[in-house]
mmCIF file of C-alpha atoms in Angstrom:
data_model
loop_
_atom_site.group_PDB
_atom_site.id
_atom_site.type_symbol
_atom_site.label_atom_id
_atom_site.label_comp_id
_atom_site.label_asym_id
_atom_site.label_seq_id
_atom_site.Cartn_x
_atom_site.Cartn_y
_atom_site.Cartn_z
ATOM 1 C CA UNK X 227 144.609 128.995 -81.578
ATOM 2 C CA UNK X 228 143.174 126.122 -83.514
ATOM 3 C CA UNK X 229 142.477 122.849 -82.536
ATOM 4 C CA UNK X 230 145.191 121.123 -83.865
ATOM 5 C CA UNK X 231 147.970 123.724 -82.494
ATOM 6 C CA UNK X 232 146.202 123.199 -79.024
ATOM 7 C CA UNK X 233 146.634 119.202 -79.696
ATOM 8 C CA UNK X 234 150.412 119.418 -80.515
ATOM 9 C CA UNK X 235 151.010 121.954 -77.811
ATOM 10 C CA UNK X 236 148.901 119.493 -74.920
ATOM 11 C CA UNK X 237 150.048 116.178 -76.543
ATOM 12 C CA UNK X 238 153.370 115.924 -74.741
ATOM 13 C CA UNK X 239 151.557 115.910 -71.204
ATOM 14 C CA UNK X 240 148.782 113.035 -72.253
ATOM 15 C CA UNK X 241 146.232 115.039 -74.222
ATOM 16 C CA UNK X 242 144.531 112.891 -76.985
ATOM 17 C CA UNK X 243 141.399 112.367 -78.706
ATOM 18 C CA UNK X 244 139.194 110.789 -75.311
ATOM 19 C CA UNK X 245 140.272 114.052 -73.632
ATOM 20 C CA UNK X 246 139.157 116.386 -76.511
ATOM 21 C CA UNK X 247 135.296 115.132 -77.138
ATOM 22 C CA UNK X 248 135.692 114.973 -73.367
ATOM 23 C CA UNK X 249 136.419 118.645 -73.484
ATOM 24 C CA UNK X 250 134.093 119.769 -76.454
ATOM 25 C CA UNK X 251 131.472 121.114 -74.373
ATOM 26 C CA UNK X 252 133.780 123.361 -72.503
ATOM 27 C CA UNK X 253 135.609 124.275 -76.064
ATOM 28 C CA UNK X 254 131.851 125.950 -76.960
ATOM 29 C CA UNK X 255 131.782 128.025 -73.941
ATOM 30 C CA UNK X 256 135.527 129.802 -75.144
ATOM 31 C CA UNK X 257 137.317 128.098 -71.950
ATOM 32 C CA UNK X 258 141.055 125.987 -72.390
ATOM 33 C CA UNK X 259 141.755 122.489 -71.851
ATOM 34 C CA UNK X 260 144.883 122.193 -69.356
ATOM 35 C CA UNK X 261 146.207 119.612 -66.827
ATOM 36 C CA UNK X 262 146.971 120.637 -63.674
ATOM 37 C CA UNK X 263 150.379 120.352 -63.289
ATOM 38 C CA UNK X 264 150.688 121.506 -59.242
ATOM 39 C CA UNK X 265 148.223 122.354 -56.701
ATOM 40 C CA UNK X 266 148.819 125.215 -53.843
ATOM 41 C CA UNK X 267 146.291 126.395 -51.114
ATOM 42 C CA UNK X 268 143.445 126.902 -53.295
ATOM 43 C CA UNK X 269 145.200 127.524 -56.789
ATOM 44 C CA UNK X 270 147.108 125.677 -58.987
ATOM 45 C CA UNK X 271 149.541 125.666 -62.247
ATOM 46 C CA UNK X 272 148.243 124.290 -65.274
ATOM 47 C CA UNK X 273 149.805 123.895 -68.384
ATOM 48 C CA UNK X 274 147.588 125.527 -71.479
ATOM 49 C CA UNK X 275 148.814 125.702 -75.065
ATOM 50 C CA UNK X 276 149.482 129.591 -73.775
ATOM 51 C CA UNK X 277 152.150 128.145 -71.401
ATOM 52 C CA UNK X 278 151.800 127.615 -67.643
ATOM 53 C CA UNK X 279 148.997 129.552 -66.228
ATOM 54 C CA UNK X 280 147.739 129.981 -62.381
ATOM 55 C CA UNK X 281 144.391 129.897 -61.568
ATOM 56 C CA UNK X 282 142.246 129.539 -58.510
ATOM 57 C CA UNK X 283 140.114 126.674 -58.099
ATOM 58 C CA UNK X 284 137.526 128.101 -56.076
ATOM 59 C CA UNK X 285 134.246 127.352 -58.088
ATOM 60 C CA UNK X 286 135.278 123.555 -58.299
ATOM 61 C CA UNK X 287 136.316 123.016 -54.228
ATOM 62 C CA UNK X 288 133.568 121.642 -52.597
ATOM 63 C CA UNK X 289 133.170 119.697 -49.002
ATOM 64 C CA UNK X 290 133.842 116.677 -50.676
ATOM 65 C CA UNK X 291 137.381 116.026 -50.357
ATOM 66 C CA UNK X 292 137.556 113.285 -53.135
ATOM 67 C CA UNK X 293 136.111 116.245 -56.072
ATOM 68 C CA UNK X 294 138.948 118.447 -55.344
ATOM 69 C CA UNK X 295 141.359 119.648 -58.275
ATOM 70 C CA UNK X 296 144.236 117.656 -58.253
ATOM 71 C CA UNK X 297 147.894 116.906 -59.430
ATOM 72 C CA UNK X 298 146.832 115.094 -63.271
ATOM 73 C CA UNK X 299 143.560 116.410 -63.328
ATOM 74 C CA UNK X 300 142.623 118.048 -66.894
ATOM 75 C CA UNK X 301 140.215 120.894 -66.738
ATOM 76 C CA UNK X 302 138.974 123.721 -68.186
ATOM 77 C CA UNK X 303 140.420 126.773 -67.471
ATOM 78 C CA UNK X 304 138.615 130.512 -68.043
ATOM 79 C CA UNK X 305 141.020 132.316 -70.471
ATOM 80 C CA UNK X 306 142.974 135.789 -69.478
ATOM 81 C CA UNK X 307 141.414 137.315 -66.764
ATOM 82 C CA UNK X 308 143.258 138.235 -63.596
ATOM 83 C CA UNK X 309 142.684 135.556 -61.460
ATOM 84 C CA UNK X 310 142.349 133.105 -63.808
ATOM 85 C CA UNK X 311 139.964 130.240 -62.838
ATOM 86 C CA UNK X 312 139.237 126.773 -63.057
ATOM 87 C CA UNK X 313 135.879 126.283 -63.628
ATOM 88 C CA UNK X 314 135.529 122.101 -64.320
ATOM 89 C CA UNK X 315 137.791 119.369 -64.865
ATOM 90 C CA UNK X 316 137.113 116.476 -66.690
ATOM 91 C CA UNK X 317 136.033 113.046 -65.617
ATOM 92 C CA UNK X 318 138.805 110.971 -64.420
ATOM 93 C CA UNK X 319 140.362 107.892 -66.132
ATOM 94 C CA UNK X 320 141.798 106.312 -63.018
ATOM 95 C CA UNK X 321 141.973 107.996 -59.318
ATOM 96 C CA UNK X 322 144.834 107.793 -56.276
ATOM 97 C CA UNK X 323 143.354 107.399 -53.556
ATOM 98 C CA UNK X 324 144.384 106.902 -49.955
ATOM 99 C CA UNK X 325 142.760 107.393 -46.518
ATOM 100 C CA UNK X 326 142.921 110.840 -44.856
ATOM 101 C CA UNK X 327 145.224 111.068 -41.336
ATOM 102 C CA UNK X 328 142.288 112.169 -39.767
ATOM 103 C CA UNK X 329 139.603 110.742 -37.495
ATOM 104 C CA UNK X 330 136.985 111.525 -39.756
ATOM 105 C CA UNK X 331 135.935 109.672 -42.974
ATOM 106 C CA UNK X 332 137.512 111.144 -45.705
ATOM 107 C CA UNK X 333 139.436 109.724 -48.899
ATOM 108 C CA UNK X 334 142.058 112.201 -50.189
ATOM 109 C CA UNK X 335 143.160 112.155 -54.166
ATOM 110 C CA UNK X 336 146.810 112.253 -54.615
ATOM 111 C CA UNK X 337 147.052 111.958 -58.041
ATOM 112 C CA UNK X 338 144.884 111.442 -61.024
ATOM 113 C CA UNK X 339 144.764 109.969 -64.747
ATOM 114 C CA UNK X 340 147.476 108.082 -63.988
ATOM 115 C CA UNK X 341 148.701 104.965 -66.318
ATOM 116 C CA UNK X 342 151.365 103.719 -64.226
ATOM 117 C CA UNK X 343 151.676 103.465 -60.002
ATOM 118 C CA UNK X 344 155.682 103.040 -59.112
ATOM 119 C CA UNK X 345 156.216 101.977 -56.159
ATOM 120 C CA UNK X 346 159.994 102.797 -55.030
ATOM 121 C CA UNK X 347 161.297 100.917 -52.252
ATOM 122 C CA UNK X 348 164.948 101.608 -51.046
ATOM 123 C CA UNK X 349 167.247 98.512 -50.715
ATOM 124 C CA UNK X 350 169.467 100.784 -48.374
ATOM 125 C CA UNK X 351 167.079 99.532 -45.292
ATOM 126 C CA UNK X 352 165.276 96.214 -44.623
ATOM 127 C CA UNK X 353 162.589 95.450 -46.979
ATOM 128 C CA UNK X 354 158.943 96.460 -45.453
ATOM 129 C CA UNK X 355 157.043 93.679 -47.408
ATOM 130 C CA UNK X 356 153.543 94.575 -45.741
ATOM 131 C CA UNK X 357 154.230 98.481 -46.616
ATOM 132 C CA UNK X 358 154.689 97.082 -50.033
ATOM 133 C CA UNK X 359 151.499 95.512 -50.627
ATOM 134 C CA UNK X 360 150.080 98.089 -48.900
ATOM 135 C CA UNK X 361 151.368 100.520 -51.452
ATOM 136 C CA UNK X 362 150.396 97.878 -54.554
ATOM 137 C CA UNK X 363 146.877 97.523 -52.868
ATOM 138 C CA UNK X 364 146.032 101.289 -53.069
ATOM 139 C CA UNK X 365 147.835 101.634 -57.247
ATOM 140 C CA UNK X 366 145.709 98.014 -58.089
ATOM 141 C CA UNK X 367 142.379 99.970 -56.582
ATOM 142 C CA UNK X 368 143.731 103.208 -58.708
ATOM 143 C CA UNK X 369 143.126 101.449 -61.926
ATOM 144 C CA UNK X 370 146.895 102.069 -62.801
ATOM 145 C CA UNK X 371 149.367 99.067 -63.413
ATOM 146 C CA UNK X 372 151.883 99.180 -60.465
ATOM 147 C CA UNK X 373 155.484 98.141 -60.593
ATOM 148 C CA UNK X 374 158.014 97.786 -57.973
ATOM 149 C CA UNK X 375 161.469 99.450 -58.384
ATOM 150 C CA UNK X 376 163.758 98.386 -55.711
ATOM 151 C CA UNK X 377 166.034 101.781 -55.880
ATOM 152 C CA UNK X 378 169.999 102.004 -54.560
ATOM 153 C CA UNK X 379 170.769 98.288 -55.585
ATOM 154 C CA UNK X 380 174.419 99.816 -55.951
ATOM 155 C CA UNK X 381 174.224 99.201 -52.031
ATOM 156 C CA UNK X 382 173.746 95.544 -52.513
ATOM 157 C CA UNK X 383 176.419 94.673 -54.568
ATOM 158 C CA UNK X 384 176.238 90.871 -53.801
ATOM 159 C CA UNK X 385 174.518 89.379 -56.888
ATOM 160 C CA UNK X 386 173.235 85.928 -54.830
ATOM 161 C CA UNK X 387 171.798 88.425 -52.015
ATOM 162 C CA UNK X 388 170.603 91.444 -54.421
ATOM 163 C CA UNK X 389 168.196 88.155 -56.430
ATOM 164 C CA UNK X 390 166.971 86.466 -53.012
ATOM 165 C CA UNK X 391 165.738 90.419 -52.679
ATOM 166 C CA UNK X 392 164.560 90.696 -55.286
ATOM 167 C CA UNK X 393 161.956 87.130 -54.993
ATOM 168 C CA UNK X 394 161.113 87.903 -51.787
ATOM 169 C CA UNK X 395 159.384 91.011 -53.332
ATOM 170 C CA UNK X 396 157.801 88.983 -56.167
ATOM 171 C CA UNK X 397 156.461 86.746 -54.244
ATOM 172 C CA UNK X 398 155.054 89.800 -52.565
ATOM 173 C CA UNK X 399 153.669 91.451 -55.782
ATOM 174 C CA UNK X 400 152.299 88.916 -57.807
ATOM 175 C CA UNK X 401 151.744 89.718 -61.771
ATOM 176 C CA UNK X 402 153.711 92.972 -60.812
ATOM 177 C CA UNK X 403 156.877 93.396 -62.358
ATOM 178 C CA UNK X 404 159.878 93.815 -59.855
ATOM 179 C CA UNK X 405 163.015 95.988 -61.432
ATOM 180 C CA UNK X 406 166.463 96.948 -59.415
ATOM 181 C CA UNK X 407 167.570 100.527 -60.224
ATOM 182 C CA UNK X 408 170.581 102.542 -59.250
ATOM 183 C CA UNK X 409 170.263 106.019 -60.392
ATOM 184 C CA UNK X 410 173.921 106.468 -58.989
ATOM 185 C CA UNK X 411 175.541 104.333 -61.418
ATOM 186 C CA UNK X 412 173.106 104.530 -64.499
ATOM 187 C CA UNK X 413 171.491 100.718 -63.862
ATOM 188 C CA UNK X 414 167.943 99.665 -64.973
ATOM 189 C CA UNK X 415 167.182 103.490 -65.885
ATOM 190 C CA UNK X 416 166.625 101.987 -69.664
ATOM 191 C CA UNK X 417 164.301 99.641 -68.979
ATOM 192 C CA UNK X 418 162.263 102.333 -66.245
ATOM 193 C CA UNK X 419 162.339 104.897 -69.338
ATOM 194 C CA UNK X 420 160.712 102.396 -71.434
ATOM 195 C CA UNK X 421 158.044 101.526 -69.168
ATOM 196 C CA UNK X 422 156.847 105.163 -68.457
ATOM 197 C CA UNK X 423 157.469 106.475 -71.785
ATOM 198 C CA UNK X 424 153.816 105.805 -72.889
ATOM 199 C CA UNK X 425 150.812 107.099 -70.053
ATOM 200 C CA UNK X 426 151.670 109.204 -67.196
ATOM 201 C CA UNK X 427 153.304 107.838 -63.957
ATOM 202 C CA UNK X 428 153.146 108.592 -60.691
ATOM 203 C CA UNK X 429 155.866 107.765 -58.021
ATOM 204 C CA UNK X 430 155.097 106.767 -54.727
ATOM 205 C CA UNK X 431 157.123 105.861 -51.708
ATOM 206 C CA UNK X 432 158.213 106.574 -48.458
ATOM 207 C CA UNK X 433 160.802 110.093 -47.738
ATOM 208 C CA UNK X 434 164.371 108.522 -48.606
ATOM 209 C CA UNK X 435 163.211 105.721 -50.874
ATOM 210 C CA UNK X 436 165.158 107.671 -53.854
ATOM 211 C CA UNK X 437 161.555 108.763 -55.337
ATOM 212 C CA UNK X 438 163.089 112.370 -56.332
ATOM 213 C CA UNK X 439 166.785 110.907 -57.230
ATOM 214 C CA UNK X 440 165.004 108.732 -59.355
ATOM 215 C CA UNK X 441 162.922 111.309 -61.053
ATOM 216 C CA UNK X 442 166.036 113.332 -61.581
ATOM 217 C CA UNK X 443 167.605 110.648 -63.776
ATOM 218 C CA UNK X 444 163.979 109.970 -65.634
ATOM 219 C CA UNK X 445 164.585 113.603 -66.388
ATOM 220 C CA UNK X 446 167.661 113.537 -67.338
ATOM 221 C CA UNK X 447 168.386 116.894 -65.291
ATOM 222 C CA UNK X 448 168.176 118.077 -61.490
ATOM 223 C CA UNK X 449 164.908 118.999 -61.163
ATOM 224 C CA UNK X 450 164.119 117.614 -57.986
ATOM 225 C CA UNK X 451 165.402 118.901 -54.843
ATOM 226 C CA UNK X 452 167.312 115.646 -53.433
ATOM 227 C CA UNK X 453 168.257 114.756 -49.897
ATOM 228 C CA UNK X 454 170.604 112.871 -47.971
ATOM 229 C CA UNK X 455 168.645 109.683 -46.072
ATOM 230 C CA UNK X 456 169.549 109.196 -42.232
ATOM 231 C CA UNK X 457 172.028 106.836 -41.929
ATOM 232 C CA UNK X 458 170.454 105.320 -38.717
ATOM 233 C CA UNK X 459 167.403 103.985 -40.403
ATOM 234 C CA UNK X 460 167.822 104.940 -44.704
ATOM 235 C CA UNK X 461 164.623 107.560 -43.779
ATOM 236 C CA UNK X 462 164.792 110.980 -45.576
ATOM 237 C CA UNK X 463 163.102 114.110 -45.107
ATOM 238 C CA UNK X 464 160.226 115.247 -46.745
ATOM 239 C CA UNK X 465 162.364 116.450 -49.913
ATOM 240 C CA UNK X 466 159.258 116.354 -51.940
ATOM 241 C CA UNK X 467 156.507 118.719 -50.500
ATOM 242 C CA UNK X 468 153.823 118.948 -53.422
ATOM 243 C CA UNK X 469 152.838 116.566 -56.307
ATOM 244 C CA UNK X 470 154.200 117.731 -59.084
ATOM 245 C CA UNK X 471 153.932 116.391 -63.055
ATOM 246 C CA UNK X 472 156.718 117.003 -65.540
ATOM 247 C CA UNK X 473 156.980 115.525 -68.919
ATOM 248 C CA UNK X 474 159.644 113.272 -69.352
ATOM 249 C CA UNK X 475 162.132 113.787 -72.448
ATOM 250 C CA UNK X 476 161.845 110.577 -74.069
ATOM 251 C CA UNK X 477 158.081 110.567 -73.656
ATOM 252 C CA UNK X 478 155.385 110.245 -70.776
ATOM 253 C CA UNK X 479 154.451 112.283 -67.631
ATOM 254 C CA UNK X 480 156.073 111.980 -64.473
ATOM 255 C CA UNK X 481 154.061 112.771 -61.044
ATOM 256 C CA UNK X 482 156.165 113.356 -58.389
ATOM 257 C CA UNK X 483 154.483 112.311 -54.434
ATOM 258 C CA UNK X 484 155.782 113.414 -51.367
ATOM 259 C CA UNK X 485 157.142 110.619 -49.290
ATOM 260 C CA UNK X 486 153.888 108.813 -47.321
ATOM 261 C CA UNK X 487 154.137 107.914 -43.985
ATOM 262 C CA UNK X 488 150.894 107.151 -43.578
ATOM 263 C CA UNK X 489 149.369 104.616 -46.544
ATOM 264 C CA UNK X 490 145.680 104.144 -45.328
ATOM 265 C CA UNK X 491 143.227 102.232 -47.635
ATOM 266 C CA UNK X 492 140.352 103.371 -48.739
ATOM 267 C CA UNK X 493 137.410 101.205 -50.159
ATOM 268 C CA UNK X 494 140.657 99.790 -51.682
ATOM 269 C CA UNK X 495 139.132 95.925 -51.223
ATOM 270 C CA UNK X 496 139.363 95.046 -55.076
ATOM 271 C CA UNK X 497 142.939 96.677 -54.601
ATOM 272 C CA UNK X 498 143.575 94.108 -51.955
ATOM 273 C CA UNK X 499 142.151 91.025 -53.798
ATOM 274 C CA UNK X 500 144.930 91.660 -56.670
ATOM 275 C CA UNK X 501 147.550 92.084 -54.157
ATOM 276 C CA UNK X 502 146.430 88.806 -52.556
ATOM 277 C CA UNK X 503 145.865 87.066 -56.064
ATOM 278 C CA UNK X 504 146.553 83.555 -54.880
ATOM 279 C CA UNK X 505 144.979 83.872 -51.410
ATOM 280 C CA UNK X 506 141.827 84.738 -53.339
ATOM 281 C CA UNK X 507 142.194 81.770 -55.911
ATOM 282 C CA UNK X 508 142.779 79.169 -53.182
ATOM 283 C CA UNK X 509 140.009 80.649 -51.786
ATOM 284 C CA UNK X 510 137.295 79.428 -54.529
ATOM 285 C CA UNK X 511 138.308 75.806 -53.216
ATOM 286 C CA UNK X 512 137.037 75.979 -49.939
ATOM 287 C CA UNK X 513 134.606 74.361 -48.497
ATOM 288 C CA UNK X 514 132.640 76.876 -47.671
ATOM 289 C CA UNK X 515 131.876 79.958 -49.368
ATOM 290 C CA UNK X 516 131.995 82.234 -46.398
ATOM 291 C CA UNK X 517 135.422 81.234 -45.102
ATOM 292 C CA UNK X 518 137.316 83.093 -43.024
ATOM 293 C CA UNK X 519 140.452 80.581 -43.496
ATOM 294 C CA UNK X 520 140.425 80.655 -39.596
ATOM 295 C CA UNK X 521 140.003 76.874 -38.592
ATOM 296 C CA UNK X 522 136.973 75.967 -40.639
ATOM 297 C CA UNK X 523 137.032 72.197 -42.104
ATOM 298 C CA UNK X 524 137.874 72.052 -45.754
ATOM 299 C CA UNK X 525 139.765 75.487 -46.050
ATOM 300 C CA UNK X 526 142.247 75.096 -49.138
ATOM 301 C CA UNK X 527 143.921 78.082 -47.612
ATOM 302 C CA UNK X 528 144.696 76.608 -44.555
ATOM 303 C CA UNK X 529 145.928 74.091 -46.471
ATOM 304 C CA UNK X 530 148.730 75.627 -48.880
ATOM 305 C CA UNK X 531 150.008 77.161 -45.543
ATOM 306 C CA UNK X 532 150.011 73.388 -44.183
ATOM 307 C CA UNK X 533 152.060 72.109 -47.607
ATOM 308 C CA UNK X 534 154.664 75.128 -47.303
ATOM 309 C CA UNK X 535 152.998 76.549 -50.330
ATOM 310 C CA UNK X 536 152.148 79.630 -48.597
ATOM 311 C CA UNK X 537 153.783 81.858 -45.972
ATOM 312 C CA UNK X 538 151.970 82.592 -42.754
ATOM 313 C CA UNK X 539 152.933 86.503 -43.374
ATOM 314 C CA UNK X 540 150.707 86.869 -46.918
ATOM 315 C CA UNK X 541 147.748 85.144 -44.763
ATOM 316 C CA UNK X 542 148.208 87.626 -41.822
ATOM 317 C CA UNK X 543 148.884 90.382 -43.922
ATOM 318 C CA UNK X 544 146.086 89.865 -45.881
ATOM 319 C CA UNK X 545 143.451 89.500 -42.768
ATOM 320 C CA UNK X 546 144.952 93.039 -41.406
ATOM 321 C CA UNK X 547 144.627 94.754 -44.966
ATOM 322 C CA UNK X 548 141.131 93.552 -45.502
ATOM 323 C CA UNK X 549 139.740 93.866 -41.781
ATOM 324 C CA UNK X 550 141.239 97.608 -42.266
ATOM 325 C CA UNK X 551 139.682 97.990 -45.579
ATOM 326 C CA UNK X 552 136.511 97.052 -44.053
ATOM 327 C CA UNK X 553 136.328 99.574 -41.302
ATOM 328 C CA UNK X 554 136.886 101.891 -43.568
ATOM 329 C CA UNK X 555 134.144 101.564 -45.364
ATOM 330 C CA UNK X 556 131.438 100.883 -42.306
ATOM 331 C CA UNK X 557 132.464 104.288 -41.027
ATOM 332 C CA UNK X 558 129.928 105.700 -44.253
ATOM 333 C CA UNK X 559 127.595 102.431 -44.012
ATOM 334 C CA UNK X 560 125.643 102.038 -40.883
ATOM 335 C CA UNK X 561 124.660 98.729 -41.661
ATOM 336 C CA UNK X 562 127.935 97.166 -43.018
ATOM 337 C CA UNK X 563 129.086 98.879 -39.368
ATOM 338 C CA UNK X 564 126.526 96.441 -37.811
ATOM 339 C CA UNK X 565 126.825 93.659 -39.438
ATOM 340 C CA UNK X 566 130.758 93.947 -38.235
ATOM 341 C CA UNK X 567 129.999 94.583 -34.922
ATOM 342 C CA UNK X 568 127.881 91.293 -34.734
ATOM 343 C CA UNK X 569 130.071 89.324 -36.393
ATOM 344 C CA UNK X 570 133.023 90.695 -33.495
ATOM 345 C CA UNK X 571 130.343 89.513 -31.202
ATOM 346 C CA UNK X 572 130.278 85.948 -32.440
ATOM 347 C CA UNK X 573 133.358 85.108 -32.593
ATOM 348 C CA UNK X 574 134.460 86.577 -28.990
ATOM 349 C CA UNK X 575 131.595 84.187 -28.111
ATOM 350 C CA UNK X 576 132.895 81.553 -29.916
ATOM 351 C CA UNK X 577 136.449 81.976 -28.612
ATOM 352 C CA UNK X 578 135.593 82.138 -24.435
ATOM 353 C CA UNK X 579 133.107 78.661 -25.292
ATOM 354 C CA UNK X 580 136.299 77.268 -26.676
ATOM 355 C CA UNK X 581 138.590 78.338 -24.064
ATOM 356 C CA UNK X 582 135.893 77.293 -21.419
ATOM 357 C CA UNK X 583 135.549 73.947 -22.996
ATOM 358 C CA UNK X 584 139.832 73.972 -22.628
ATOM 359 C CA UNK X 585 139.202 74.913 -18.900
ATOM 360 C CA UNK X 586 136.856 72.363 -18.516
ATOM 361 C CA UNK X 587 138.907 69.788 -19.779
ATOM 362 C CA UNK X 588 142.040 70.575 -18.114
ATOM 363 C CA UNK X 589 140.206 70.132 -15.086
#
């Protein structure tokens, strides 16, 4: 097959010039370009110019968690053969990654090459706004652009209400674009089509946020599985068990994530910093360099919350997501650990002086 067959046949799924120099070394040895479209207990589908193919992954699965094949990945893929195998895949644009379950230290890779991170949150329940920047934190750190889509707005039919939603979520999300969707009734489906229709997307939510539902109507057919959501608390089974990328009719690729229930950062602190964009911009005007926007003198952060200009939540939200996103990363650097550690120290010393000296002059 020549080159330019294989280029028509792998353009619909992201394939493009980067990707084939990328590739040329692998073209010499007779292997195929392919991106994995699904990944199973040690094998996964990928998508060749041949068609679909399944191949085992073995000789690229090593203890490293984060150099796994995954869901996006393109590789290079030994041709006929029976297994088939992967033997490479190629270095990655942009990387989804999130915090293993575990106790150990470990980042697992849901997704990768991705363009755009869409973050579907249901309107059917009350709106999580720290599990949304959680979510945004993670796609900023990904190098993909996140947007919110606020899914089953047909359940808010109150325009006045459905907008007050709908700020409350951009404050949340700054430079993020916030859309409403109902795939039910058809609504905001254009604009959604337009945005993914360049790059490949990946969805990400929790189980009964409408991820699959919305996918469905992307797709213009039923090829997700969809479930009904609890109507105790709008929560939905895992519908979605594996990450799986389709190409979308009108253009782009679609990754499909099982719902997360657990959204741990990892090294995600640049992730954060966008998320917080105007914490870390008031920040440059404090006093001190090193502020912890605690009770130091001078802190202009402390200040907008003082003027009303910003809510106690983002401050609190953003301490938790950044003391998290530390700990993360001492667990693999014995000296960050310390330095953590001894700064615990100092202010638990600092904070029995002070209540001593409140003792004191009680008395």
């Amino acid at each position: 097959m020549t080159s330019t067959s294989v280029f028509s046949a792998l353009a619909p799924y992201g394939w493009d010039t980067g990707w084939a120099d990328a590739f040329t070394p692998y073209d010499t040895e007779g292997l195929l370009p392919g991106r994995v479209v699904r990944v199973d207990r040690g094998q996964c589908d990928v998508v060749t110019a041949d068609g679909v193919v399944r191949a085992d992954t073995a000789f690229v699965t090593p203890h490293d968690p984060m150099r796994v094949v995954c869901t996006g990945d393109w590789v290079a893929v030994e041709p006929g053969g029976n297994p088939q195998y992967v033997r490479a895949y190629l270095p990655r644009r942009t990387a989804f990654v999130r915090s293993t379950s575990s106790k150990r230290s470990e980042g697992q890779i849901l997704a990768a090459n991705v363009d755009h991170a869409i973050v579907a949150v249901s309107l059917a329940v009350e709106l999580d706004l720290g599990r949304i920047e959680r979510f945004l934190a993670l796609a900023w750190e990904s190098g993909a652009q996140p947007l919110v889509v606020l899914t089953k707005a047909d359940l808010v039919p109150d325009a006045v209400t459905l907008s007050h939603l709908v700020q409350d979520v951009e404050t949340t999300a700054p430079g993020v674009p916030v859309l409403t969707a109902s795939a039910t009734l058809g609504e905001g489906l254009d604009v959604l089509t337009a945005v993914v229709g360049g790059g490949t997307t990946v969805l990400l939510g929790q189980s009964g946020a409408g991820k699959s539902t919305l996918a469905n109507a992307l797709l213009g057919e039923d090829v997700m599985e969809v479930q009904a959501a609890r109507d105790v608390d709008g929560k939905g089974r895992h519908t979605t068990t594996t990450r799986n990328l389709l190409a979308l009719p009108g253009g782009g690729v679609l990754i499909d994530t099982p719902g997360l229930r657990g959204v741990g950062l990892w090294d995600a602190e640049t992730g954060v910093g966008q998320v917080f964009s105007e914490i870390e911009e008031l920040a440059g005007s404090c006093r001190f360099h090193d502020c912890a926007h605690e009770s130091e003198p001078g802190c202009a952060v402390l200040a907008a919350i003082d003027e009303g200009v910003l809510p106690v939540r983002r401050l609190e939200s953003y301490r938790k997501l950044m003391r998290e996103n530390q700990w993360i990363v001492a667990k693999t650097d014995a000296r960050l650990r310390a330095e953590i550690k001894k700064d615990w120290k100092r202010k638990g010393a600092q904070g029995r002086a002070a209540m001593e000296a409140k003792r004191g002059h009680v008395r």
